[in-house]
mmCIF file of C-alpha atoms in Angstrom:
data_model
loop_
_atom_site.group_PDB
_atom_site.id
_atom_site.type_symbol
_atom_site.label_atom_id
_atom_site.label_comp_id
_atom_site.label_asym_id
_atom_site.label_seq_id
_atom_site.Cartn_x
_atom_site.Cartn_y
_atom_site.Cartn_z
ATOM 1 C CA UNK A 1 0.000 0.000 0.000
ATOM 2 C CA UNK A 2 2.724 2.469 -0.924
ATOM 3 C CA UNK A 3 0.595 4.177 -3.572
ATOM 4 C CA UNK A 4 0.867 7.944 -3.502
ATOM 5 C CA UNK A 5 -2.234 9.998 -2.814
ATOM 6 C CA UNK A 6 -2.458 12.893 -5.290
ATOM 7 C CA UNK A 7 -3.040 16.354 -3.823
ATOM 8 C CA UNK A 8 -2.512 18.578 -6.870
ATOM 9 C CA UNK A 9 -4.784 19.166 -9.830
ATOM 10 C CA UNK A 10 -3.727 17.243 -12.919
ATOM 11 C CA UNK A 11 -5.203 16.220 -16.261
ATOM 12 C CA UNK A 12 -3.561 12.802 -15.968
ATOM 13 C CA UNK A 13 -6.394 10.712 -14.549
ATOM 14 C CA UNK A 14 -5.298 8.924 -11.343
ATOM 15 C CA UNK A 15 -6.688 5.686 -9.931
ATOM 16 C CA UNK A 16 -9.357 5.842 -7.247
ATOM 17 C CA UNK A 17 -8.876 3.938 -4.002
ATOM 18 C CA UNK A 18 -12.034 3.512 -1.917
ATOM 19 C CA UNK A 19 -12.107 4.404 1.796
ATOM 20 C CA UNK A 20 -14.955 1.955 2.393
ATOM 21 C CA UNK A 21 -15.223 -1.661 1.234
ATOM 22 C CA UNK A 22 -16.948 -1.904 -2.172
ATOM 23 C CA UNK A 23 -19.805 -4.362 -2.732
ATOM 24 C CA UNK A 24 -18.355 -7.697 -3.849
ATOM 25 C CA UNK A 25 -19.730 -8.646 -7.244
ATOM 26 C CA UNK A 26 -20.050 -12.307 -6.206
ATOM 27 C CA UNK A 27 -22.255 -11.250 -3.287
ATOM 28 C CA UNK A 28 -24.327 -8.626 -5.095
ATOM 29 C CA UNK A 29 -28.125 -8.834 -4.945
ATOM 30 C CA UNK A 30 -30.166 -9.070 -8.170
ATOM 31 C CA UNK A 31 -31.140 -5.408 -7.688
ATOM 32 C CA UNK A 32 -27.474 -4.409 -7.358
ATOM 33 C CA UNK A 33 -26.510 -6.423 -10.442
ATOM 34 C CA UNK A 34 -29.245 -4.686 -12.400
ATOM 35 C CA UNK A 35 -28.113 -1.233 -11.261
ATOM 36 C CA UNK A 36 -24.497 -2.158 -12.037
ATOM 37 C CA UNK A 37 -25.620 -3.289 -15.508
ATOM 38 C CA UNK A 38 -23.675 -6.497 -15.090
ATOM 39 C CA UNK A 39 -24.303 -9.007 -17.869
ATOM 40 C CA UNK A 40 -22.375 -12.127 -18.850
ATOM 41 C CA UNK A 41 -20.543 -10.059 -21.486
ATOM 42 C CA UNK A 42 -19.965 -7.088 -19.179
ATOM 43 C CA UNK A 43 -18.468 -8.019 -15.838
ATOM 44 C CA UNK A 44 -16.089 -5.064 -15.469
ATOM 45 C CA UNK A 45 -17.336 -2.687 -12.799
ATOM 46 C CA UNK A 46 -15.223 0.051 -11.209
ATOM 47 C CA UNK A 47 -14.613 0.174 -7.453
ATOM 48 C CA UNK A 48 -16.371 3.549 -7.438
ATOM 49 C CA UNK A 49 -19.616 2.119 -8.807
ATOM 50 C CA UNK A 50 -19.278 -0.916 -6.505
ATOM 51 C CA UNK A 51 -19.027 1.481 -3.547
ATOM 52 C CA UNK A 52 -22.146 3.347 -4.690
ATOM 53 C CA UNK A 53 -23.963 0.000 -5.023
ATOM 54 C CA UNK A 54 -24.231 0.039 -1.204
ATOM 55 C CA UNK A 55 -27.086 2.525 -1.845
ATOM 56 C CA UNK A 56 -28.581 0.787 -4.835
ATOM 57 C CA UNK A 57 -31.831 2.755 -4.999
ATOM 58 C CA UNK A 58 -29.922 6.017 -5.398
ATOM 59 C CA UNK A 59 -27.392 4.529 -7.845
ATOM 60 C CA UNK A 60 -30.245 3.302 -10.040
ATOM 61 C CA UNK A 61 -31.695 6.805 -10.528
ATOM 62 C CA UNK A 62 -28.416 8.694 -10.404
ATOM 63 C CA UNK A 63 -26.749 7.133 -13.465
ATOM 64 C CA UNK A 64 -29.528 8.095 -15.944
ATOM 65 C CA UNK A 65 -29.754 11.550 -14.361
ATOM 66 C CA UNK A 66 -25.988 12.018 -14.759
ATOM 67 C CA UNK A 67 -26.149 11.006 -18.431
ATOM 68 C CA UNK A 68 -29.124 13.279 -19.147
ATOM 69 C CA UNK A 69 -27.362 16.305 -17.633
ATOM 70 C CA UNK A 70 -23.943 15.753 -19.209
ATOM 71 C CA UNK A 71 -24.933 14.254 -22.588
ATOM 72 C CA UNK A 72 -28.546 15.379 -23.257
ATOM 73 C CA UNK A 73 -29.083 16.684 -26.815
ATOM 74 C CA UNK A 74 -29.055 20.412 -27.615
ATOM 75 C CA UNK A 75 -28.356 23.295 -25.271
ATOM 76 C CA UNK A 76 -24.923 23.991 -23.822
ATOM 77 C CA UNK A 77 -21.986 22.403 -25.669
ATOM 78 C CA UNK A 78 -20.451 19.260 -24.207
ATOM 79 C CA UNK A 79 -17.171 21.099 -23.546
ATOM 80 C CA UNK A 80 -18.917 23.891 -21.656
ATOM 81 C CA UNK A 81 -20.832 21.383 -19.534
ATOM 82 C CA UNK A 82 -17.402 19.987 -18.610
ATOM 83 C CA UNK A 83 -16.401 23.519 -17.524
ATOM 84 C CA UNK A 84 -19.473 23.629 -15.274
ATOM 85 C CA UNK A 85 -18.349 20.292 -13.786
ATOM 86 C CA UNK A 86 -14.811 21.627 -13.361
ATOM 87 C CA UNK A 87 -15.991 24.778 -11.564
ATOM 88 C CA UNK A 88 -17.484 22.634 -8.789
ATOM 89 C CA UNK A 89 -14.613 20.126 -8.797
ATOM 90 C CA UNK A 90 -12.015 22.885 -8.293
ATOM 91 C CA UNK A 91 -14.011 24.529 -5.474
ATOM 92 C CA UNK A 92 -14.531 21.145 -3.783
ATOM 93 C CA UNK A 93 -10.944 20.046 -4.492
ATOM 94 C CA UNK A 94 -12.026 16.775 -6.069
ATOM 95 C CA UNK A 95 -8.725 15.852 -7.732
ATOM 96 C CA UNK A 96 -10.131 12.766 -9.446
ATOM 97 C CA UNK A 97 -13.240 14.521 -10.846
ATOM 98 C CA UNK A 98 -11.163 17.496 -11.978
ATOM 99 C CA UNK A 99 -8.701 15.221 -13.809
ATOM 100 C CA UNK A 100 -11.400 13.273 -15.669
ATOM 101 C CA UNK A 101 -13.343 16.349 -16.709
ATOM 102 C CA UNK A 102 -10.310 18.524 -17.538
ATOM 103 C CA UNK A 103 -9.148 15.723 -19.825
ATOM 104 C CA UNK A 104 -12.600 15.581 -21.453
ATOM 105 C CA UNK A 105 -12.725 19.363 -21.793
ATOM 106 C CA UNK A 106 -9.299 19.375 -23.471
ATOM 107 C CA UNK A 107 -10.416 16.650 -25.900
ATOM 108 C CA UNK A 108 -13.816 18.160 -26.711
ATOM 109 C CA UNK A 109 -12.503 21.714 -27.147
ATOM 110 C CA UNK A 110 -9.195 20.537 -28.703
ATOM 111 C CA UNK A 111 -7.538 23.008 -26.359
ATOM 112 C CA UNK A 112 -5.445 22.345 -23.244
ATOM 113 C CA UNK A 113 -4.745 25.973 -22.390
ATOM 114 C CA UNK A 114 -8.048 26.602 -20.575
ATOM 115 C CA UNK A 115 -7.539 23.778 -18.073
ATOM 116 C CA UNK A 116 -3.778 24.480 -17.843
ATOM 117 C CA UNK A 117 -4.587 28.025 -16.755
ATOM 118 C CA UNK A 118 -7.402 26.916 -14.465
ATOM 119 C CA UNK A 119 -5.129 24.483 -12.627
ATOM 120 C CA UNK A 120 -2.174 26.892 -12.502
ATOM 121 C CA UNK A 121 -4.052 30.050 -11.522
ATOM 122 C CA UNK A 122 -7.299 28.764 -10.029
ATOM 123 C CA UNK A 123 -10.100 31.271 -9.784
ATOM 124 C CA UNK A 124 -7.970 34.099 -11.138
ATOM 125 C CA UNK A 125 -7.162 32.322 -14.412
ATOM 126 C CA UNK A 126 -7.219 34.760 -17.343
ATOM 127 C CA UNK A 127 -9.673 33.194 -19.762
ATOM 128 C CA UNK A 128 -11.862 34.397 -22.609
ATOM 129 C CA UNK A 129 -15.008 36.281 -21.523
ATOM 130 C CA UNK A 130 -17.393 33.345 -22.116
ATOM 131 C CA UNK A 131 -15.270 30.783 -20.224
ATOM 132 C CA UNK A 132 -14.678 33.383 -17.505
ATOM 133 C CA UNK A 133 -18.418 34.020 -17.057
ATOM 134 C CA UNK A 134 -19.116 30.251 -16.960
ATOM 135 C CA UNK A 135 -16.447 29.590 -14.332
ATOM 136 C CA UNK A 136 -17.400 32.614 -12.208
ATOM 137 C CA UNK A 137 -21.038 31.534 -12.055
ATOM 138 C CA UNK A 138 -20.160 27.863 -11.513
ATOM 139 C CA UNK A 139 -17.612 28.491 -8.774
ATOM 140 C CA UNK A 140 -19.921 30.857 -6.898
ATOM 141 C CA UNK A 141 -22.822 28.428 -7.175
ATOM 142 C CA UNK A 142 -20.610 25.604 -5.869
ATOM 143 C CA UNK A 143 -19.780 27.328 -2.559
ATOM 144 C CA UNK A 144 -21.778 26.735 0.631
ATOM 145 C CA UNK A 145 -23.909 28.727 1.026
ATOM 146 C CA UNK A 146 -23.805 29.515 -2.677
ATOM 147 C CA UNK A 147 -22.583 32.981 -3.646
ATOM 148 C CA UNK A 148 -23.954 33.280 -7.193
ATOM 149 C CA UNK A 149 -25.872 36.473 -7.949
ATOM 150 C CA UNK A 150 -28.221 37.897 -10.560
ATOM 151 C CA UNK A 151 -25.195 39.813 -11.874
ATOM 152 C CA UNK A 152 -23.406 36.508 -12.529
ATOM 153 C CA UNK A 153 -26.421 35.320 -14.541
ATOM 154 C CA UNK A 154 -26.467 38.626 -16.417
ATOM 155 C CA UNK A 155 -22.757 38.156 -17.184
ATOM 156 C CA UNK A 156 -23.623 34.774 -18.733
ATOM 157 C CA UNK A 157 -26.271 36.435 -20.912
ATOM 158 C CA UNK A 158 -23.850 39.195 -21.884
ATOM 159 C CA UNK A 159 -21.359 36.474 -22.872
ATOM 160 C CA UNK A 160 -24.001 35.055 -25.228
ATOM 161 C CA UNK A 161 -25.536 32.164 -23.266
ATOM 162 C CA UNK A 162 -29.277 31.711 -23.776
ATOM 163 C CA UNK A 163 -31.744 30.529 -21.122
ATOM 164 C CA UNK A 164 -31.408 26.837 -22.025
ATOM 165 C CA UNK A 165 -27.605 27.047 -21.901
ATOM 166 C CA UNK A 166 -27.687 28.750 -18.496
ATOM 167 C CA UNK A 167 -29.966 25.978 -17.211
ATOM 168 C CA UNK A 168 -27.566 23.321 -18.541
ATOM 169 C CA UNK A 169 -24.654 25.057 -16.829
ATOM 170 C CA UNK A 170 -26.573 25.256 -13.542
ATOM 171 C CA UNK A 171 -27.347 21.548 -13.851
ATOM 172 C CA UNK A 172 -23.757 20.469 -14.550
ATOM 173 C CA UNK A 173 -22.316 22.520 -11.677
ATOM 174 C CA UNK A 174 -25.060 21.304 -9.320
ATOM 175 C CA UNK A 175 -24.510 17.690 -10.464
ATOM 176 C CA UNK A 176 -20.810 17.898 -9.624
ATOM 177 C CA UNK A 177 -21.602 19.425 -6.236
ATOM 178 C CA UNK A 178 -23.172 15.960 -5.828
ATOM 179 C CA UNK A 179 -20.497 13.870 -7.584
ATOM 180 C CA UNK A 180 -17.604 15.600 -5.771
ATOM 181 C CA UNK A 181 -19.211 14.700 -2.425
ATOM 182 C CA UNK A 182 -19.031 11.031 -3.397
ATOM 183 C CA UNK A 183 -15.703 10.807 -5.223
ATOM 184 C CA UNK A 184 -13.699 13.111 -2.952
ATOM 185 C CA UNK A 185 -15.312 11.862 0.269
ATOM 186 C CA UNK A 186 -15.473 8.092 -0.269
ATOM 187 C CA UNK A 187 -12.017 7.534 -1.776
ATOM 188 C CA UNK A 188 -8.520 8.813 -2.527
ATOM 189 C CA UNK A 189 -6.976 9.658 -5.914
ATOM 190 C CA UNK A 190 -3.768 7.617 -6.120
ATOM 191 C CA UNK A 191 -0.861 6.942 -8.429
ATOM 192 C CA UNK A 192 0.309 3.334 -8.327
ATOM 193 C CA UNK A 193 3.821 3.056 -7.007
ATOM 194 C CA UNK A 194 6.548 1.693 -9.276
ATOM 195 C CA UNK B 1 -62.248 20.153 -18.854
ATOM 196 C CA UNK B 2 -62.948 23.686 -17.691
ATOM 197 C CA UNK B 3 -60.047 25.624 -19.131
ATOM 198 C CA UNK B 4 -57.191 25.201 -21.540
ATOM 199 C CA UNK B 5 -53.639 26.039 -20.627
ATOM 200 C CA UNK B 6 -51.260 26.743 -23.464
ATOM 201 C CA UNK B 7 -48.084 27.209 -21.453
ATOM 202 C CA UNK B 8 -45.693 24.246 -21.366
ATOM 203 C CA UNK B 9 -46.764 21.866 -18.616
ATOM 204 C CA UNK B 10 -43.941 21.366 -16.152
ATOM 205 C CA UNK B 11 -43.465 18.114 -14.320
ATOM 206 C CA UNK B 12 -44.804 18.411 -10.757
ATOM 207 C CA UNK B 13 -41.610 18.238 -8.718
ATOM 208 C CA UNK B 14 -40.249 19.625 -5.450
ATOM 209 C CA UNK B 15 -37.739 21.690 -7.415
ATOM 210 C CA UNK B 16 -40.194 23.398 -9.775
ATOM 211 C CA UNK B 17 -42.687 23.918 -6.930
ATOM 212 C CA UNK B 18 -39.930 25.713 -5.007
ATOM 213 C CA UNK B 19 -39.303 28.376 -7.662
ATOM 214 C CA UNK B 20 -41.830 31.217 -7.568
ATOM 215 C CA UNK B 21 -42.818 33.152 -10.674
ATOM 216 C CA UNK B 22 -41.844 30.521 -13.250
ATOM 217 C CA UNK B 23 -45.074 30.708 -15.190
ATOM 218 C CA UNK B 24 -44.699 32.210 -18.644
ATOM 219 C CA UNK B 25 -40.944 32.760 -18.352
ATOM 220 C CA UNK B 26 -38.123 31.638 -20.637
ATOM 221 C CA UNK B 27 -36.845 29.660 -17.637
ATOM 222 C CA UNK B 28 -40.078 27.651 -17.658
ATOM 223 C CA UNK B 29 -39.586 26.872 -21.342
ATOM 224 C CA UNK B 30 -35.983 25.797 -20.679
ATOM 225 C CA UNK B 31 -37.178 23.464 -17.898
ATOM 226 C CA UNK B 32 -39.842 22.009 -20.209
ATOM 227 C CA UNK B 33 -37.105 21.218 -22.747
ATOM 228 C CA UNK B 34 -35.231 19.291 -20.015
ATOM 229 C CA UNK B 35 -38.351 17.699 -18.566
ATOM 230 C CA UNK B 36 -36.678 14.273 -18.171
ATOM 231 C CA UNK B 37 -33.973 15.740 -15.939
ATOM 232 C CA UNK B 38 -36.542 17.224 -13.574
ATOM 233 C CA UNK B 39 -38.452 13.958 -13.419
ATOM 234 C CA UNK B 40 -35.227 12.058 -12.670
ATOM 235 C CA UNK B 41 -34.322 14.621 -10.002
ATOM 236 C CA UNK B 42 -37.657 13.951 -8.309
ATOM 237 C CA UNK B 43 -36.984 10.206 -8.472
ATOM 238 C CA UNK B 44 -33.610 10.834 -6.822
ATOM 239 C CA UNK B 45 -35.252 12.780 -3.985
ATOM 240 C CA UNK B 46 -37.491 9.781 -3.322
ATOM 241 C CA UNK B 47 -34.540 7.336 -3.467
ATOM 242 C CA UNK B 48 -32.506 9.413 -1.016
ATOM 243 C CA UNK B 49 -35.232 10.536 1.409
ATOM 244 C CA UNK B 50 -37.660 7.610 1.457
ATOM 245 C CA UNK B 51 -35.925 4.504 0.080
ATOM 246 C CA UNK B 52 -37.575 1.093 0.459
ATOM 247 C CA UNK B 53 -34.327 -0.204 1.987
ATOM 248 C CA UNK B 54 -33.396 2.542 4.472
ATOM 249 C CA UNK B 55 -30.525 0.709 6.216
ATOM 250 C CA UNK B 56 -29.394 2.438 9.420
ATOM 251 C CA UNK B 57 -30.834 5.799 8.341
ATOM 252 C CA UNK B 58 -34.583 5.934 9.008
ATOM 253 C CA UNK B 59 -36.794 8.123 6.835
ATOM 254 C CA UNK B 60 -37.239 10.406 9.839
ATOM 255 C CA UNK B 61 -33.495 10.778 10.348
ATOM 256 C CA UNK B 62 -32.981 11.411 6.613
ATOM 257 C CA UNK B 63 -35.533 14.238 6.674
ATOM 258 C CA UNK B 64 -33.972 15.763 9.799
ATOM 259 C CA UNK B 65 -30.498 15.648 8.204
ATOM 260 C CA UNK B 66 -31.846 17.064 4.943
ATOM 261 C CA UNK B 67 -33.398 19.954 6.885
ATOM 262 C CA UNK B 68 -30.066 20.572 8.619
ATOM 263 C CA UNK B 69 -28.177 20.485 5.307
ATOM 264 C CA UNK B 70 -30.650 22.955 3.791
ATOM 265 C CA UNK B 71 -30.196 25.259 6.797
ATOM 266 C CA UNK B 72 -26.389 25.011 6.420
ATOM 267 C CA UNK B 73 -26.922 26.161 2.819
ATOM 268 C CA UNK B 74 -29.021 29.121 3.966
ATOM 269 C CA UNK B 75 -32.109 27.622 2.304
ATOM 270 C CA UNK B 76 -34.601 28.096 5.134
ATOM 271 C CA UNK B 77 -37.675 27.309 3.021
ATOM 272 C CA UNK B 78 -36.193 23.953 2.005
ATOM 273 C CA UNK B 79 -35.171 23.302 5.621
ATOM 274 C CA UNK B 80 -38.797 23.827 6.649
ATOM 275 C CA UNK B 81 -40.039 21.573 3.840
ATOM 276 C CA UNK B 82 -37.810 18.683 4.904
ATOM 277 C CA UNK B 83 -38.377 19.264 8.614
ATOM 278 C CA UNK B 84 -42.104 18.838 8.036
ATOM 279 C CA UNK B 85 -41.292 15.233 7.081
ATOM 280 C CA UNK B 86 -39.854 14.391 10.531
ATOM 281 C CA UNK B 87 -42.400 12.691 12.783
ATOM 282 C CA UNK B 88 -40.278 11.941 15.844
ATOM 283 C CA UNK B 89 -39.670 15.039 18.002
ATOM 284 C CA UNK B 90 -36.217 13.986 19.264
ATOM 285 C CA UNK B 91 -34.979 13.654 15.690
ATOM 286 C CA UNK B 92 -36.577 16.951 14.635
ATOM 287 C CA UNK B 93 -34.196 18.762 16.993
ATOM 288 C CA UNK B 94 -31.252 17.523 14.889
ATOM 289 C CA UNK B 95 -32.544 19.673 12.030
ATOM 290 C CA UNK B 96 -31.246 22.739 13.856
ATOM 291 C CA UNK B 97 -27.683 23.720 12.983
ATOM 292 C CA UNK B 98 -25.420 23.494 16.026
ATOM 293 C CA UNK B 99 -27.355 20.785 17.866
ATOM 294 C CA UNK B 100 -25.504 17.620 18.875
ATOM 295 C CA UNK B 101 -26.678 14.167 19.955
ATOM 296 C CA UNK B 102 -25.902 11.995 22.984
ATOM 297 C CA UNK B 103 -25.807 8.843 20.879
ATOM 298 C CA UNK B 104 -22.220 8.555 19.542
ATOM 299 C CA UNK B 105 -23.438 7.160 16.231
ATOM 300 C CA UNK B 106 -25.789 10.101 15.638
ATOM 301 C CA UNK B 107 -23.189 12.590 16.888
ATOM 302 C CA UNK B 108 -20.672 11.257 14.350
ATOM 303 C CA UNK B 109 -23.241 11.526 11.547
ATOM 304 C CA UNK B 110 -23.974 15.149 12.473
ATOM 305 C CA UNK B 111 -20.265 16.090 12.497
ATOM 306 C CA UNK B 112 -19.769 14.420 9.134
ATOM 307 C CA UNK B 113 -22.866 16.058 7.654
ATOM 308 C CA UNK B 114 -21.802 19.541 8.767
ATOM 309 C CA UNK B 115 -18.338 19.028 7.248
ATOM 310 C CA UNK B 116 -19.483 17.467 3.962
ATOM 311 C CA UNK B 117 -22.038 20.206 3.404
ATOM 312 C CA UNK B 118 -19.948 23.231 4.257
ATOM 313 C CA UNK B 119 -16.288 22.216 3.785
ATOM 314 C CA UNK B 120 -16.174 19.250 1.427
ATOM 315 C CA UNK B 121 -12.729 20.228 0.124
ATOM 316 C CA UNK B 122 -11.230 19.627 3.579
ATOM 317 C CA UNK B 123 -12.627 16.117 4.091
ATOM 318 C CA UNK B 124 -9.938 13.447 4.571
ATOM 319 C CA UNK B 125 -9.792 9.689 5.082
ATOM 320 C CA UNK B 126 -9.868 10.383 8.830
ATOM 321 C CA UNK B 127 -13.438 11.731 8.563
ATOM 322 C CA UNK B 128 -14.540 8.392 7.104
ATOM 323 C CA UNK B 129 -12.560 6.456 9.748
ATOM 324 C CA UNK B 130 -14.329 8.508 12.449
ATOM 325 C CA UNK B 131 -17.699 7.256 11.163
ATOM 326 C CA UNK B 132 -16.424 3.677 11.075
ATOM 327 C CA UNK B 133 -15.038 4.134 14.604
ATOM 328 C CA UNK B 134 -18.485 5.204 15.793
ATOM 329 C CA UNK B 135 -19.870 1.882 14.572
ATOM 330 C CA UNK B 136 -21.440 3.057 11.330
ATOM 331 C CA UNK B 137 -21.374 0.448 8.558
ATOM 332 C CA UNK B 138 -19.802 1.138 5.176
ATOM 333 C CA UNK B 139 -23.238 0.832 3.534
ATOM 334 C CA UNK B 140 -24.625 3.504 5.871
ATOM 335 C CA UNK B 141 -21.607 5.732 5.187
ATOM 336 C CA UNK B 142 -22.446 5.579 1.472
ATOM 337 C CA UNK B 143 -26.132 6.304 2.229
ATOM 338 C CA UNK B 144 -25.147 9.309 4.360
ATOM 339 C CA UNK B 145 -22.767 10.610 1.681
ATOM 340 C CA UNK B 146 -25.487 10.258 -0.985
ATOM 341 C CA UNK B 147 -27.970 12.176 1.184
ATOM 342 C CA UNK B 148 -25.514 15.044 1.635
ATOM 343 C CA UNK B 149 -24.460 14.931 -2.002
ATOM 344 C CA UNK B 150 -27.985 14.888 -3.436
ATOM 345 C CA UNK B 151 -29.029 17.825 -1.264
ATOM 346 C CA UNK B 152 -25.969 19.774 -2.444
ATOM 347 C CA UNK B 153 -27.254 19.243 -5.997
ATOM 348 C CA UNK B 154 -30.923 19.957 -5.416
ATOM 349 C CA UNK B 155 -30.364 23.105 -3.341
ATOM 350 C CA UNK B 156 -28.082 24.557 -6.035
ATOM 351 C CA UNK B 157 -30.515 23.699 -8.804
ATOM 352 C CA UNK B 158 -33.284 25.564 -6.958
ATOM 353 C CA UNK B 159 -30.955 28.503 -6.235
ATOM 354 C CA UNK B 160 -29.851 28.700 -9.879
ATOM 355 C CA UNK B 161 -33.432 28.621 -11.194
ATOM 356 C CA UNK B 162 -34.431 31.421 -8.816
ATOM 357 C CA UNK B 163 -31.532 33.546 -10.068
ATOM 358 C CA UNK B 164 -32.543 32.866 -13.680
ATOM 359 C CA UNK B 165 -36.130 33.970 -13.037
ATOM 360 C CA UNK B 166 -34.934 37.057 -11.168
ATOM 361 C CA UNK B 167 -32.410 37.988 -13.853
ATOM 362 C CA UNK B 168 -35.123 37.866 -16.527
ATOM 363 C CA UNK B 169 -37.314 40.399 -14.721
#
């Protein structure tokens, strides 16, 4: 167990080591197997999902909700939904979530500079006006209690976001306020030693 | 039968019912276009607050914790809504921020809830070990984390929708 726990933001996705014992596939109930979408041809399930299987009723509704918010057709671009996810993940210091979604943002936008700057400079990163408005709103919404204001919403409109796009951004930041509290709380981001 | 309504019909959910002044707004139209997400959010509230298999977290305790989490977020109306779901008076007291419990298991859950809601970035492996040390099972730790995590989502969704409606005025 000499794996190193990662404490700094990175786009290189680490492994995730659970802090609680995951459900064992061999001992899973039929309801858990259904929620895990385990079939004879698909028996690979991550430790993260096996941990969440402890609360199978929530897992069952959470996965389709996650997909609808992050991949639903129309509205805010996929890359900008990733920025909404990143805003929460940076505020909540979820290293694993930030790595996965910074990597996706870089791929979808074909641009690494936005996440490079975000990780290097945090909230003060000098970004284009649209990215800036998205991150400002997302980061303020992610705090507890939230600090987002009508002015932040107006800044999104001024940057060209329409009502549907602002809703999608709200949803992705809110969703990661959820996801961060699972990923960052129930496990550690680690790099395998050697 | 008596009247026709030509505005988009919104799904009846806790979230949409919590946002005043939606009717006829562009925000309402945006919600209607994402109808499935609001229906799934409602299903998640049911799964987290009143699951069939509640484990070591009774429905009463879940509502009391949800009320406390809402209060920690400054969402007093949501705190009142969840508190109304607590039947047992001793558990209702836990809805108030700052209260503690004699029972070590409950006390550990309250400490964890306060930290996960307000300072999630600072949570470490020790916080999880503290729950385990208080005799809380791993399954209940996941249930407690999901309750906190779902509320963090729902409260921000409501807050964001209110800002959208206000900004459009």
